[in-house]
Every structure is written in C-alpha cells, then in structure tokens.
Coordinates of C-alpha atoms in Angstrom, one line a residue:
Chain T
M1 CA -35.6 -30.6 32.6
S2 CA -33.6 -27.5 33.6
M3 CA -32.6 -25.3 30.7
V4 CA -29.9 -23.9 33.0
D5 CA -28.2 -26.1 35.4
V6 CA -25.5 -24.6 37.5
Q7 CA -23.8 -27.1 39.8
A8 CA -21.2 -26.2 42.5
V9 CA -19.7 -23.3 40.7
R10 CA -16.9 -21.4 42.0
K11 CA -15.3 -18.4 40.2
V12 CA -12.0 -17.1 41.4
Y13 CA -10.0 -14.1 40.0
R14 CA -6.5 -13.8 40.7
R15 CA -4.9 -10.4 41.2
D16 CA -1.1 -10.6 41.7
A17 CA -1.0 -13.1 44.6
Q18 CA -4.3 -12.3 45.9
E19 CA -7.3 -14.7 45.1
I20 CA -10.8 -13.2 45.1
T21 CA -13.7 -15.5 45.3
V22 CA -16.6 -14.1 43.4
L23 CA -18.8 -17.1 43.3
D24 CA -18.6 -19.8 46.0
G25 CA -20.4 -22.9 45.4
I26 CA -23.3 -21.8 43.3
D27 CA -26.2 -24.2 42.5
L28 CA -28.9 -22.9 40.3
Q29 CA -31.5 -24.7 38.2
V30 CA -33.8 -22.7 35.8
P31 CA -36.5 -24.8 34.2
E32 CA -37.2 -24.3 30.5
G33 CA -39.7 -21.3 29.9
E34 CA -38.8 -19.8 33.3
F35 CA -38.2 -16.1 33.9
V36 CA -35.5 -15.6 36.7
A37 CA -34.4 -12.4 38.2
L38 CA -31.0 -12.4 39.9
M39 CA -30.7 -9.9 42.5
G40 CA -28.0 -8.7 44.9
P41 CA -25.8 -5.8 46.0
S42 CA -22.9 -4.6 43.8
G43 CA -20.1 -6.9 43.8
S44 CA -22.3 -9.9 44.9
G45 CA -21.4 -11.8 41.6
K46 CA -24.6 -11.3 39.7
T47 CA -23.0 -10.4 36.4
T48 CA -20.4 -13.0 36.8
L49 CA -23.0 -15.8 37.1
L50 CA -24.8 -14.3 34.2
N51 CA -21.7 -14.3 32.1
L52 CA -21.1 -17.9 33.1
I53 CA -24.6 -18.9 31.9
A54 CA -24.1 -17.0 28.7
G55 CA -20.8 -18.9 27.9
I56 CA -18.7 -15.7 27.8
D57 CA -16.7 -16.6 31.0
R58 CA -15.6 -19.9 32.4
P59 CA -16.0 -21.2 36.0
S60 CA -12.9 -22.1 38.2
S61 CA -14.7 -25.3 39.2
G62 CA -18.2 -26.7 38.9
K63 CA -20.4 -27.2 35.9
V64 CA -22.5 -24.8 33.9
I65 CA -25.0 -26.7 31.7
V66 CA -27.1 -24.6 29.5
A67 CA -29.5 -26.2 27.0
G68 CA -27.9 -29.6 27.6
T69 CA -24.4 -28.5 27.1
D70 CA -21.6 -28.1 29.6
V71 CA -20.2 -24.8 28.3
A72 CA -17.0 -25.2 30.4
Q73 CA -16.0 -28.2 28.2
L74 CA -16.2 -26.4 24.9
S75 CA -13.2 -24.9 23.1
E76 CA -13.2 -21.1 22.5
S77 CA -14.3 -21.5 18.9
A78 CA -16.9 -24.2 19.8
L79 CA -18.2 -22.0 22.5
A80 CA -18.6 -19.0 20.0
V81 CA -20.7 -21.3 17.8
W82 CA -22.8 -22.5 20.7
R83 CA -23.4 -19.0 21.9
S84 CA -24.6 -17.8 18.6
R85 CA -27.1 -20.6 18.4
N86 CA -28.3 -20.8 22.1
V87 CA -27.9 -17.5 23.9
G88 CA -29.2 -14.0 23.2
F89 CA -27.4 -11.4 25.3
I90 CA -29.2 -8.1 26.4
F91 CA -26.6 -5.5 27.7
Q92 CA -27.4 -2.7 30.2
F93 CA -26.1 -0.1 27.7
Y94 CA -27.5 -1.7 24.6
N95 CA -24.1 -1.9 22.8
L96 CA -25.4 -1.3 19.4
I97 CA -22.9 -0.9 16.6
P98 CA -23.1 2.9 15.8
V99 CA -22.3 2.6 12.2
L100 CA -25.1 0.2 11.5
S101 CA -28.7 0.7 11.1
A102 CA -31.3 -0.9 13.4
T103 CA -31.9 -3.7 10.9
E104 CA -28.1 -4.1 10.3
N105 CA -27.5 -4.3 14.0
V106 CA -30.3 -7.0 14.2
E107 CA -29.1 -8.8 11.3
L108 CA -25.4 -9.2 12.8
P109 CA -26.0 -12.8 14.4
L110 CA -27.4 -14.0 11.3
L111 CA -24.3 -13.2 9.4
L112 CA -22.9 -16.2 11.1
T113 CA -25.6 -18.5 9.6
S114 CA -25.8 -19.7 5.9
L115 CA -28.9 -17.6 5.2
G116 CA -29.0 -15.5 2.2
K117 CA -29.0 -11.7 2.2
A118 CA -32.9 -11.3 1.5
E119 CA -33.8 -13.9 4.3
R120 CA -31.5 -12.3 6.8
R121 CA -33.0 -8.9 6.1
E122 CA -36.6 -10.5 6.4
R123 CA -35.9 -12.2 9.6
A124 CA -34.3 -9.0 11.0
L125 CA -37.4 -7.1 10.0
T126 CA -39.6 -9.8 11.8
A127 CA -37.5 -9.4 14.9
L128 CA -37.9 -5.6 14.8
K129 CA -41.7 -5.9 14.4
V130 CA -41.7 -8.1 17.5
V131 CA -40.1 -5.4 19.5
G132 CA -42.4 -2.9 17.8
L133 CA -39.7 -1.0 15.8
A134 CA -40.5 -1.9 12.3
D135 CA -40.9 1.8 11.4
R136 CA -37.4 2.5 12.8
A137 CA -35.6 -0.2 10.7
G138 CA -33.4 2.2 8.8
H139 CA -32.6 4.4 11.7
Y140 CA -29.1 4.6 13.3
P141 CA -28.7 4.1 17.1
R142 CA -28.0 7.9 17.3
Q143 CA -31.4 8.5 16.0
L144 CA -33.1 6.3 18.6
S145 CA -34.1 6.9 22.2
G146 CA -32.6 4.6 24.9
G147 CA -35.8 2.6 25.2
Q148 CA -35.8 2.1 21.4
E149 CA -32.0 1.3 21.4
Q150 CA -32.8 -1.5 24.0
R151 CA -35.6 -2.8 22.0
V152 CA -33.3 -3.1 18.9
A153 CA -30.8 -4.7 21.2
I154 CA -33.5 -7.3 22.2
A155 CA -34.5 -7.8 18.7
R156 CA -30.7 -8.6 18.0
A157 CA -30.8 -11.1 21.0
I158 CA -33.8 -12.9 19.7
V159 CA -33.2 -12.9 15.8
A160 CA -31.4 -16.2 15.8
D161 CA -34.1 -17.7 18.0
P162 CA -32.0 -18.7 20.9
K163 CA -33.3 -20.9 23.6
V164 CA -32.0 -18.7 26.5
L165 CA -32.1 -14.9 26.9
V166 CA -29.6 -13.4 29.4
A167 CA -30.1 -9.7 30.3
D168 CA -27.7 -7.7 32.3
E169 CA -29.6 -4.7 34.0
P170 CA -31.7 -4.3 30.9
T171 CA -33.5 -1.3 32.5
G172 CA -30.6 0.1 34.3
D173 CA -30.0 3.0 31.9
L174 CA -33.6 3.8 31.1
D175 CA -36.4 6.0 32.5
S176 CA -39.2 4.4 34.2
K177 CA -41.6 4.6 31.2
S178 CA -39.0 3.0 29.0
A179 CA -38.0 0.5 31.6
E180 CA -41.7 -0.6 31.9
E181 CA -41.9 -1.1 28.2
I182 CA -38.8 -3.1 28.2
L183 CA -39.9 -5.4 31.0
A184 CA -43.4 -5.9 29.2
L185 CA -41.5 -6.9 26.1
L186 CA -39.4 -9.5 28.1
E187 CA -42.6 -10.7 29.7
T188 CA -44.1 -11.1 26.2
L189 CA -41.1 -13.0 24.9
N190 CA -41.2 -15.4 27.9
R191 CA -44.9 -15.9 27.8
E192 CA -45.7 -16.0 24.0
F193 CA -42.2 -17.1 22.6
K194 CA -41.4 -19.4 25.5
K195 CA -38.0 -18.0 25.9
T196 CA -36.1 -18.9 29.2
I197 CA -34.9 -15.6 30.5
V198 CA -32.2 -14.9 33.2
M199 CA -32.1 -11.3 34.2
V200 CA -29.8 -9.4 36.5
T201 CA -31.2 -6.4 38.1
H202 CA -30.9 -4.1 41.1
D203 CA -34.4 -2.9 40.7
P204 CA -37.0 -4.6 42.8
R205 CA -39.9 -3.5 40.5
A206 CA -38.1 -5.2 37.7
A207 CA -37.5 -8.3 39.6
E208 CA -41.2 -8.5 40.4
R209 CA -41.9 -9.2 36.8
A210 CA -39.9 -12.3 36.9
H211 CA -41.5 -15.7 38.0
T212 CA -38.6 -16.3 40.4
Q213 CA -36.1 -14.1 42.2
K214 CA -32.8 -15.4 43.3
H215 CA -30.6 -13.3 45.7
L216 CA -26.8 -13.4 45.7
E217 CA -24.7 -12.0 48.5
K218 CA -20.9 -12.1 48.6
G219 CA -20.9 -15.0 45.9
V220 CA -23.4 -17.1 47.6
L221 CA -26.9 -17.7 46.4
K222 CA -29.6 -17.1 49.2
A223 CA -32.8 -18.9 49.4
Chain P
M1 CA -18.1 -11.0 1.0
K2 CA -21.1 -10.6 3.3
F3 CA -18.9 -9.0 5.8
L4 CA -17.6 -6.3 3.3
P5 CA -20.3 -3.8 4.0
F6 CA -19.6 -4.3 7.6
V7 CA -15.9 -3.5 7.2
L8 CA -16.7 -0.6 4.8
K9 CA -19.1 1.1 7.2
H10 CA -16.4 0.9 9.9
L11 CA -14.0 2.6 7.6
K12 CA -16.5 5.4 6.9
R13 CA -17.1 5.8 10.6
N14 CA -14.2 8.3 11.0
W15 CA -13.7 9.2 7.5
V16 CA -11.2 11.9 8.3
R17 CA -8.9 9.5 9.9
T18 CA -9.4 7.0 7.1
T19 CA -8.9 9.6 4.5
S20 CA -5.7 10.8 6.2
T21 CA -4.3 7.2 6.5
V22 CA -5.1 6.4 2.9
V23 CA -3.4 9.7 1.8
A24 CA -0.3 8.8 4.0
M25 CA -0.2 5.3 2.6
A26 CA -0.8 6.7 -0.9
V27 CA 2.2 9.2 -0.5
C28 CA 4.4 6.3 0.5
I29 CA 3.4 4.1 -2.5
F30 CA 3.6 7.2 -4.8
L31 CA 7.3 7.7 -3.7
F32 CA 8.1 4.1 -3.8
C33 CA 6.8 3.6 -7.4
T34 CA 8.2 6.8 -8.7
L35 CA 11.7 6.0 -7.2
Q36 CA 11.5 2.5 -8.4
T37 CA 10.5 3.5 -11.9
V38 CA 13.6 6.0 -12.1
L39 CA 15.9 3.1 -10.7
R40 CA 14.6 0.6 -13.1
E41 CA 15.1 3.0 -16.0
I42 CA 18.6 3.8 -15.0
N43 CA 19.3 -0.1 -14.6
A44 CA 17.7 -0.6 -18.1
Q45 CA 20.2 1.9 -19.5
L46 CA 23.2 0.0 -17.7
E47 CA 21.9 -3.4 -18.8
S48 CA 21.8 -2.2 -22.4
A49 CA 25.6 -1.8 -22.3
N50 CA 27.5 -4.4 -24.3
A51 CA 30.2 -6.4 -22.5
A52 CA 32.3 -6.4 -25.6
R53 CA 32.7 -2.6 -25.5
L54 CA 35.0 -0.6 -23.4
V55 CA 35.2 3.2 -22.7
T56 CA 38.5 4.8 -22.2
R57 CA 38.4 8.3 -20.6
H58 CA 40.8 10.7 -18.9
A59 CA 41.9 9.1 -15.6
V60 CA 41.0 12.5 -13.7
S61 CA 37.7 13.3 -14.8
L62 CA 35.2 13.1 -17.9
V63 CA 35.7 16.9 -17.9
F64 CA 39.2 16.4 -19.4
S65 CA 39.8 15.3 -23.0
L66 CA 42.2 12.9 -24.5
P67 CA 44.7 13.5 -27.3
L68 CA 43.6 12.4 -30.7
S69 CA 46.8 10.4 -31.1
Y70 CA 45.6 7.8 -28.5
G71 CA 43.1 6.3 -30.9
A72 CA 45.7 4.7 -33.1
R73 CA 47.7 3.5 -30.1
I74 CA 44.7 1.9 -28.4
Q75 CA 43.9 0.2 -31.7
A76 CA 47.3 -1.4 -31.7
V77 CA 46.6 -3.0 -28.2
P78 CA 46.1 -6.8 -28.7
G79 CA 42.5 -7.8 -28.3
V80 CA 41.2 -4.4 -29.6
K81 CA 39.0 -4.8 -32.7
S82 CA 38.2 -1.2 -33.3
V83 CA 38.3 2.3 -31.7
A84 CA 35.9 5.2 -32.1
N85 CA 36.4 8.8 -30.9
T86 CA 33.1 9.5 -28.9
T87 CA 32.7 13.1 -27.7
W88 CA 29.7 14.5 -25.8
F89 CA 28.9 17.6 -27.8
G90 CA 26.3 18.9 -25.3
G91 CA 24.3 20.7 -28.1
S92 CA 20.9 22.3 -27.8
L93 CA 18.5 23.7 -30.3
P94 CA 19.3 27.4 -30.4
A95 CA 16.7 30.0 -30.1
K96 CA 18.7 32.0 -32.6
K97 CA 19.6 29.7 -35.5
E98 CA 22.0 31.8 -37.6
G99 CA 24.7 34.6 -37.1
K100 CA 26.9 35.2 -34.1
A101 CA 25.8 34.9 -30.6
E102 CA 25.2 38.3 -29.0
G103 CA 27.8 38.8 -26.3
D104 CA 27.7 36.1 -23.5
A105 CA 24.0 35.9 -23.6
S106 CA 22.8 32.2 -24.0
T107 CA 20.9 31.6 -27.2
T108 CA 20.3 28.0 -26.1
D109 CA 16.9 26.5 -26.0
W110 CA 17.3 24.3 -23.0
S111 CA 13.6 23.0 -23.0
S112 CA 14.4 20.7 -25.9
F113 CA 17.7 19.2 -24.8
F114 CA 18.6 15.8 -26.1
P115 CA 22.0 13.7 -26.1
N116 CA 24.2 14.3 -29.1
M117 CA 27.6 12.8 -29.8
A118 CA 30.4 13.7 -32.1
V119 CA 31.9 10.3 -33.2
D120 CA 34.1 8.4 -35.7
A121 CA 31.1 7.3 -37.5
E122 CA 32.2 4.1 -39.3
P123 CA 33.9 2.4 -36.5
Y124 CA 31.3 3.6 -34.1
F125 CA 28.2 2.3 -35.8
A126 CA 30.1 -0.9 -36.6
M127 CA 30.4 -1.6 -33.0
Y128 CA 26.7 -0.7 -32.2
P129 CA 24.6 -3.3 -34.1
E130 CA 21.7 -2.1 -31.9
F131 CA 21.4 1.0 -34.0
Q132 CA 19.7 -0.1 -37.2
M133 CA 19.1 2.2 -40.3
P134 CA 18.5 1.7 -44.0
P135 CA 21.8 1.1 -45.8
E136 CA 21.3 3.8 -48.3
Q137 CA 20.7 6.4 -45.5
Y138 CA 23.8 5.2 -43.8
R139 CA 25.8 5.7 -46.8
D140 CA 24.5 9.3 -47.3
F141 CA 25.3 10.0 -43.7
L142 CA 28.8 8.8 -44.1
G143 CA 29.2 10.9 -47.2
D144 CA 28.0 14.2 -45.9
L145 CA 30.1 16.1 -43.3
Q146 CA 27.2 18.0 -41.9
G147 CA 25.1 14.8 -41.9
A148 CA 23.5 13.6 -38.8
A149 CA 22.0 10.2 -37.8
I150 CA 19.2 10.6 -35.4
G151 CA 17.2 8.1 -33.4
K152 CA 13.6 7.4 -34.1
K153 CA 12.3 8.8 -30.8
L154 CA 14.1 12.0 -31.7
A155 CA 12.8 12.1 -35.2
D156 CA 9.2 11.5 -33.9
K157 CA 9.6 14.2 -31.2
F158 CA 10.7 16.9 -33.6
G159 CA 8.9 15.6 -36.6
W160 CA 12.2 15.5 -38.4
K161 CA 12.5 13.6 -41.8
V162 CA 15.6 12.8 -43.8
G163 CA 16.7 15.9 -45.5
D164 CA 15.6 18.3 -42.8
R165 CA 18.1 20.8 -41.5
F166 CA 18.5 22.0 -37.9
F167 CA 20.9 23.9 -35.7
L168 CA 22.6 22.9 -32.6
E169 CA 24.8 25.0 -30.2
S170 CA 27.0 23.5 -27.5
F171 CA 27.2 24.9 -24.0
I172 CA 30.8 23.7 -23.8
P173 CA 33.0 26.7 -25.0
P174 CA 35.6 24.7 -26.9
Y175 CA 32.7 23.2 -29.0
R176 CA 31.3 26.6 -29.9
K177 CA 32.3 28.4 -33.3
S178 CA 32.5 32.1 -33.7
T179 CA 30.1 32.0 -36.7
G180 CA 27.2 30.7 -34.7
P181 CA 25.4 27.4 -34.2
F182 CA 26.3 24.1 -36.2
E183 CA 24.1 23.3 -39.0
F184 CA 23.1 19.7 -39.5
V185 CA 21.2 17.7 -42.1
V186 CA 19.3 14.6 -41.2
R187 CA 20.7 12.0 -43.4
A188 CA 19.8 8.9 -41.5
I189 CA 17.1 7.8 -38.9
F190 CA 18.0 4.7 -37.0
D191 CA 15.7 2.5 -34.9
T192 CA 16.3 -0.5 -32.6
D193 CA 14.9 -4.0 -32.0
T194 CA 13.7 -3.5 -28.3
G195 CA 13.2 -7.3 -28.1
K196 CA 16.8 -8.0 -28.9
Y197 CA 18.4 -4.9 -27.3
P198 CA 16.1 -3.9 -24.6
G199 CA 17.0 -0.5 -22.9
T200 CA 18.5 0.9 -26.0
D201 CA 17.5 4.6 -26.3
T202 CA 16.8 6.1 -29.6
N203 CA 16.4 9.5 -28.2
I204 CA 19.9 10.5 -29.3
M205 CA 21.8 12.0 -32.3
F206 CA 25.2 11.3 -33.7
F207 CA 27.3 13.3 -36.1
H208 CA 30.8 13.3 -37.5
F209 CA 33.6 14.2 -35.1
R210 CA 35.4 15.7 -38.3
Y211 CA 32.8 18.3 -38.7
L212 CA 33.2 19.4 -35.0
Y213 CA 37.1 19.3 -35.2
E214 CA 37.3 21.2 -38.6
S215 CA 34.8 23.8 -37.7
T216 CA 36.5 24.6 -34.4
G217 CA 40.0 25.2 -35.8
R218 CA 41.4 21.7 -35.5
R219 CA 42.4 22.2 -31.9
L220 CA 40.0 19.6 -30.3
N221 CA 40.9 16.5 -28.3
A222 CA 38.6 13.4 -27.9
G223 CA 36.1 13.2 -25.0
T224 CA 36.2 9.6 -24.8
Y225 CA 37.2 6.5 -26.9
T226 CA 34.7 3.6 -27.3
V227 CA 36.7 0.4 -27.9
A228 CA 35.4 -2.9 -29.3
I229 CA 37.2 -5.9 -28.0
D230 CA 37.2 -9.5 -29.4
D231 CA 36.7 -11.2 -26.1
P232 CA 34.5 -9.8 -23.3
N233 CA 36.2 -12.1 -20.8
K234 CA 39.5 -10.2 -21.4
A235 CA 37.9 -6.8 -20.7
G236 CA 39.9 -6.5 -17.6
S237 CA 43.4 -7.3 -19.0
I238 CA 42.8 -5.2 -22.2
S239 CA 41.7 -2.3 -19.9
K240 CA 44.7 -2.6 -18.1
A241 CA 46.9 -2.8 -21.1
I242 CA 45.3 0.4 -22.7
D243 CA 45.8 2.4 -19.3
G244 CA 49.4 1.0 -19.1
L245 CA 50.1 2.6 -22.5
F246 CA 49.5 6.1 -21.1
E247 CA 50.7 5.5 -17.5
N248 CA 53.5 8.0 -17.9
S249 CA 51.9 10.5 -19.9
D250 CA 50.1 14.0 -19.0
A251 CA 46.8 12.5 -19.8
Q252 CA 46.7 9.2 -18.2
T253 CA 43.4 7.1 -19.0
H254 CA 41.0 5.0 -17.2
S255 CA 39.3 2.1 -19.2
E256 CA 36.3 0.3 -18.1
T257 CA 33.5 -1.7 -19.6
E258 CA 30.6 0.4 -20.9
Q259 CA 28.2 -0.7 -18.2
A260 CA 30.7 0.4 -15.5
F261 CA 31.2 3.7 -17.5
R262 CA 27.5 4.4 -17.6
A263 CA 27.1 3.5 -13.9
G264 CA 29.9 5.9 -13.1
F265 CA 28.3 8.5 -15.2
I266 CA 25.1 8.3 -13.3
A267 CA 27.0 7.9 -9.9
M268 CA 28.3 11.5 -10.4
A269 CA 24.9 12.5 -8.8
G270 CA 25.8 10.3 -6.0
N271 CA 24.9 6.7 -5.1
L272 CA 21.5 7.3 -6.6
A273 CA 20.2 3.8 -6.0
L274 CA 21.2 3.8 -2.3
L275 CA 19.7 7.4 -1.8
L276 CA 16.5 6.5 -3.5
N277 CA 16.1 3.2 -1.8
S278 CA 16.9 4.8 1.7
I279 CA 14.2 7.5 1.0
G280 CA 11.7 4.8 0.1
L281 CA 12.5 2.7 3.1
A282 CA 12.4 5.6 5.7
V283 CA 9.1 6.7 4.2
S284 CA 7.5 3.2 4.3
F285 CA 8.6 2.7 7.8
T286 CA 7.1 6.0 8.9
I287 CA 3.8 5.2 7.1
L288 CA 3.9 1.9 8.8
L289 CA 4.0 3.5 12.2
V290 CA 1.4 6.0 11.3
T291 CA -1.0 3.3 9.9
A292 CA -0.3 1.0 12.9
N293 CA -1.1 3.9 15.3
T294 CA -4.4 4.5 13.4
M295 CA -5.4 0.8 13.4
S296 CA -4.5 0.7 17.2
M297 CA -6.7 3.7 17.8
A298 CA -9.5 2.4 15.7
V299 CA -9.5 -0.9 17.5
R300 CA -9.1 0.5 21.0
E301 CA -12.2 2.7 20.6
R302 CA -14.2 -0.3 19.4
R303 CA -13.4 -2.7 22.3
T304 CA -17.0 -3.0 23.3
E305 CA -17.9 -3.5 19.9
I306 CA -15.5 -6.3 19.6
A307 CA -16.9 -7.8 22.9
V308 CA -20.3 -7.6 21.6
L309 CA -19.5 -9.4 18.3
K310 CA -17.8 -12.1 20.2
T311 CA -20.7 -12.4 22.6
L312 CA -23.0 -12.7 19.6
G313 CA -21.0 -15.8 18.6
F314 CA -18.3 -14.2 16.2
P315 CA -15.4 -16.5 16.4
S316 CA -12.1 -14.8 17.6
A317 CA -10.4 -15.6 14.1
L318 CA -13.3 -14.0 12.4
V319 CA -13.1 -10.9 14.4
M320 CA -9.3 -10.7 13.8
G321 CA -10.0 -11.3 10.1
L322 CA -12.4 -8.4 10.0
I323 CA -9.8 -6.1 11.5
L324 CA -7.1 -7.3 9.2
A325 CA -9.5 -6.8 6.2
E326 CA -10.0 -3.1 7.3
A327 CA -6.2 -2.7 7.3
L328 CA -5.8 -4.5 4.1
L329 CA -8.4 -2.3 2.6
L330 CA -6.7 0.8 3.8
G331 CA -3.5 -0.5 2.3
F332 CA -5.2 -1.3 -1.0
L333 CA -6.9 2.1 -1.2
G334 CA -3.5 3.9 -0.5
G335 CA -1.7 1.6 -2.9
G336 CA -4.1 2.3 -5.6
V337 CA -4.1 6.0 -5.2
G338 CA -0.3 5.9 -4.7
V339 CA 0.2 4.0 -8.1
F340 CA -2.4 6.1 -9.9
G341 CA -0.6 9.2 -8.6
S342 CA 2.9 8.1 -9.6
Q343 CA 1.6 7.2 -13.1
A344 CA -0.2 10.5 -13.4
L345 CA 3.1 12.3 -12.5
M346 CA 5.1 10.3 -15.0
W347 CA 2.5 11.4 -17.6
V348 CA 2.7 14.9 -16.7
I349 CA 6.5 14.9 -16.8
M350 CA 6.4 13.0 -20.3
H351 CA 4.0 15.7 -21.6
S352 CA 5.9 18.7 -20.3
P353 CA 9.2 20.3 -21.3
A354 CA 10.9 18.6 -18.3
K355 CA 11.0 15.4 -20.3
D356 CA 13.6 16.8 -22.6
M357 CA 15.9 17.6 -19.7
L358 CA 15.4 14.0 -18.4
A359 CA 16.0 12.6 -21.9
G360 CA 19.2 14.4 -21.9
V361 CA 20.3 12.1 -19.1
G362 CA 18.8 9.0 -20.6
L363 CA 15.5 8.9 -18.9
S364 CA 13.5 9.2 -22.1
T365 CA 10.6 6.8 -21.2
L366 CA 9.3 7.3 -17.7
A367 CA 6.1 5.0 -17.1
I368 CA 5.3 2.9 -14.5
K369 CA 5.9 -0.8 -15.5
P370 CA 3.2 -3.4 -14.5
A371 CA 5.8 -5.1 -12.3
V372 CA 6.4 -1.9 -10.3
G373 CA 2.7 -1.2 -10.1
L374 CA 2.1 -4.6 -8.7
L375 CA 5.1 -4.3 -6.4
G376 CA 3.8 -1.0 -5.0
M377 CA 0.4 -2.6 -4.5
G378 CA 2.1 -5.4 -2.8
V379 CA 4.2 -3.1 -0.5
A380 CA 0.8 -1.3 0.4
L381 CA -0.9 -4.4 1.4
V382 CA 2.1 -5.6 3.3
L383 CA 2.1 -2.3 5.2
G384 CA -1.6 -2.5 5.8
F385 CA -1.2 -6.0 7.1
A386 CA 1.7 -5.3 9.3
A387 CA -0.1 -2.2 10.6
G388 CA -3.3 -4.3 11.5
F389 CA -1.7 -7.3 12.8
V390 CA -1.1 -6.3 16.3
P391 CA -4.3 -4.7 16.9
A392 CA -6.1 -7.7 15.3
L393 CA -4.1 -10.2 17.4
N394 CA -5.1 -8.2 20.6
A395 CA -8.8 -8.4 19.5
Y396 CA -8.3 -12.1 18.9
R397 CA -6.7 -12.8 22.3
S398 CA -8.9 -10.3 24.5
K399 CA -11.5 -11.9 26.7
I400 CA -14.9 -10.8 26.3
T401 CA -15.4 -10.0 30.1
D402 CA -12.2 -7.9 30.1
M403 CA -13.3 -5.8 27.1
L404 CA -16.8 -5.2 28.6
R405 CA -15.4 -4.3 31.9
T406 CA -13.2 -1.6 30.5
V407 CA -16.2 0.3 29.1

C-alpha cells in the first residue's frame, strides 16, 4: 500500500489573466517506509508537489492521498488537524521560533494534543535525544549552529510521531559536514523509525542517500 | 492557558516596542480615568441638587449682586415657600489673623481654601435637610452672630471642634473690613446621610449674612437668593414669575433650578464635559492607531512563524486567537498601568495642598470609582482587540504557501 498516492495532479496558478501550469498530470506513488528524493531544476514544481503532499496546498485537479486520506477533500480546519497528526515538515531555513528554546520549539506540535505539560516536555526531550541534541535543550536558536538548528527542526517534525516526513531542501543552507549529519539522521529515521520520507533537493549527493529518485521538469515527472 | 507562555514570550521578544505600546495605552487609560473621575464628581455635584430649590441671581452675571429688598418680594410670589440670601464670601484662612492688612499685600493663605457662604441661616438650613446637625448646636449657631456651621469634612481637615475660633478674609473687596479678617466661632458641625443624599459635600462652611452685613457698614447686597418652592413641577413658571417682578428694574434677575445653576457655574470654565470627552476620544483614537500599527508590524515580521505554526497543524482560528490574545494582553497591561497611575495621581492630589483648591470648586473627593476603573480596563481591552483584529484576521486568512514565499 502506498503511503503517498498522487493521481493525475495538476496545479495551476493564476496571475491576472495568465495561467501558469506548475504541475501537469503528476502520478506518484511512495510506498510506506520509502525514502524518495524529488529532484529537478528551479521552477520545475518540486516544492509545489511537496506542499501538496504535506497538505499545505491544494491541487487544481487530481487526487493527493496521503496515509489513506484524500487531503484535497478536507476542510481547512480538518486539514490542519490532519497535518498535525500525519506530517512532519522540515524546511530549508529551519524556521525555528526565535523566542523559544530548543525544547519549546520541539514541544510546539504537542500543544495541539491533550498531553500534560510534563509529558510534552518529556517527549520533546526524547525527540532531541534522537537527533543528538539533548544537551542543547535549553538553548535558543541564536545559540545554535545551522546544523544544530536543522536537527532541532527535525526533532520538531518527528515529535508527534507522524507517518510522513517531508523535507524541502533540508541541506540547502548547510555546509557539507552539517549536511552529511542531517542526511545521516534522515536515513536513521527512515531505517530505524520506519518513517516515509519525501525530500526535495538540488544536491545529487543528498539525493543518492534516498532509495528512489524522481525527476521533475517543467511540472512533469520524468522516469 | 498552555499557550500563555507562548504569547508572553512573543511580547518579550521586542520589549522596547512592547513597553512603548503599553505606556502609550497606559497614558490613554490614565487620561480617560482621570477625566471620567472629574466628570463624575461634577455630575455628582449636579445630581445632589434639589429640584424643589431655585437660585435667583443677577441676570447679567454672578459677579453682580441683588438688592436685599428682593428677598421679601420673591417670598411673596405664589408657590414660593421660603427665601434665603446666599452670598459667596470667598474667604480664606489668613496668614495674619489679627490687625489691619498691610497695604495691598495679600495676607491670604490660598493653600487651604474652602467654600464658605454667608446665608440667612434659618430659612437656608430649613430648605437643606441634607445638612444634619445636633439641635443644640444648631440653636447655639443661630444665637451667635459670629457662629459658623461647618461641614464634617472641613472639621476633620482642620481638626476643628465646637468652640474653636478661626479667621477668614475674603478676596472680594466689598467683603473685607478695615479692621482685618473676620473672626468666627465653630458653633455647629453638620454631616449628611450619603445614602439618602449622595453627592452632598460637607467640605463647606456657613455663617450669618447679618455678621457680614453689619461688619462691612451695612452697604452690601445679596449674592444670590436660594428659593424653596412647594412644587418642583412649577419650577419653570415660578422662575418666570420671579424674573417678571424685576423685569423693569436696574438689577434684572435670572432664576433657575439649583441643578441648572450649578451646571452654569461649572460651565463658566467652558463646556467642560465636551472638552474632557473630546480630549479622551482624541487620545483614545490616536492610541488605537499606534497600537494597531505596532500589532501590524509585529505580525508582519512574524509571517514565517505564522506559516510554520499553520504547517505544524495550528488551526487558523487558533493562530488568530494567539495574536488577539497578545493584543488583549497589551491592552490589559496598559489599562492596568493607566488605572493605577490615575488612582496614584488622585491620591497625590488629595494629599497635597492642591486638594484645597479643588475643594473650593466642589471637587473634594477625587478617587477612581470601581465603575470608572472597570470602564477604563474595558476601554483598554477594546482598544487592544480593535488594534489586533485586522492583523489577526490577515493571519487567519493568509495561505501558508504565500507566507512562506514572501520570506
């Protein structure tokens, strides 16, 4: 069974009278536990496809079924709940909240659950341990290196135990050493925690770490 | 409650901006509460006026007096129960208590000014049941030309007891005598039932007009006449009848209800209510713009964070709620500081020499009433809500992808 099933998806943006087709009839199946790399030149539609899979955007037509749910059919509020339970998002620029410590950043998705404060804190610390940053729990983003920030962002993405991790250029803003550490961490999450990962990247070396590579060009998926 | 630390951390993020916004809001609420307190105190003064009492004054201005002969003629008007000469003495405790004043140099101690009136005591107190005093003290007061009946607040303020003597000197030339200040003996101390007669001020003193008249060479007229009528519903026609009596005289009169008279007296400083309310409204509107601008800036610089929260699964309504909570918290803090500041100012005034000057115009108890404090807090919260609503609504409506794209 596919964890991600994208069927004949089109995504069209309208600017004034002009229509821009970003995705044109995409079909993509990602089995559970798979690690897929989406590659392609800028403007090919990689991030748009990732956003559709993550449920933060809606297709113009076609279906996006993730973890058994057709996300396009959900209302805005239902989609928010669905995202909190099923998807962990890793951004290129980490996007940590600067006024919150590492633990508090990781704890954010758990604020939407009914967990008590102590349990939220415990789970956040566990997630930080998984990414190897338990000793930086009280540090603020400005006190962390880029690689460490990204690891906190990954801890935030996995703390609610989502089925799917989507990563948009997770190594794009890192030096090669930090990038290597992040990719190793993603591999671990995929291998040991059985997370299905869809990663957008420009970097062929990063893409090599995935099980499968998919190439997009001008909104069309190439074999 | 679990989101409160999150909201507080955001407010601490740019503490200079947060502090300045809170201060701006506090200034607004401070002004609002202070102005409202003054207005309410004035209104309380007006509301304490009795509808069955009229005041007859010179038609041109309060500055001009009325002939003493008018008293008996007013008394003869149908519907009039009694008439009392009521003359504003304008006396202050003199720095020098005995002997002649030296040249034109003022010997007046203005810092302890209080209202004092020369009245026809018997008819006057008969028409003011709100002033209550022991019968034997009242009798002693009536029997002593130098006697003074003083309010309880006044007695408490100066520590005066029955039998104490004090001196007053008027700033109005015709009411000054060449031999120096007037000497008075406290013969009665009156109080009031604030439940029955709310707004009645006992920071006042009355003495016999006859004492003033005889001490100044019997040349004085009456400042005003207080007129008790038998039917408040006929106040208009009786006023007209009184004024009609003196229509063709040198000193035409203007009669009105006591409430209208007091309102007119206060209005000598201009349309105070309109002025104070206009100031309050202008300041509130300005602060609304300042706070709205602050909230807009705060939200604009956090567009990415809002997008992240939504990506993590925070519903749009919750994100909107968090921003509104921030704005309301700003309002709450500003309101709290403003109300406290206003109360502090009142306290300082009431414990400084300035209180006597205010008491002289009837504002003897300035303190924020709970209703004004709550209203101030309400205004602060409404301002906070109004300031945060548009940015919060924009955050609610914005699409995640749009917000991430503008990074």
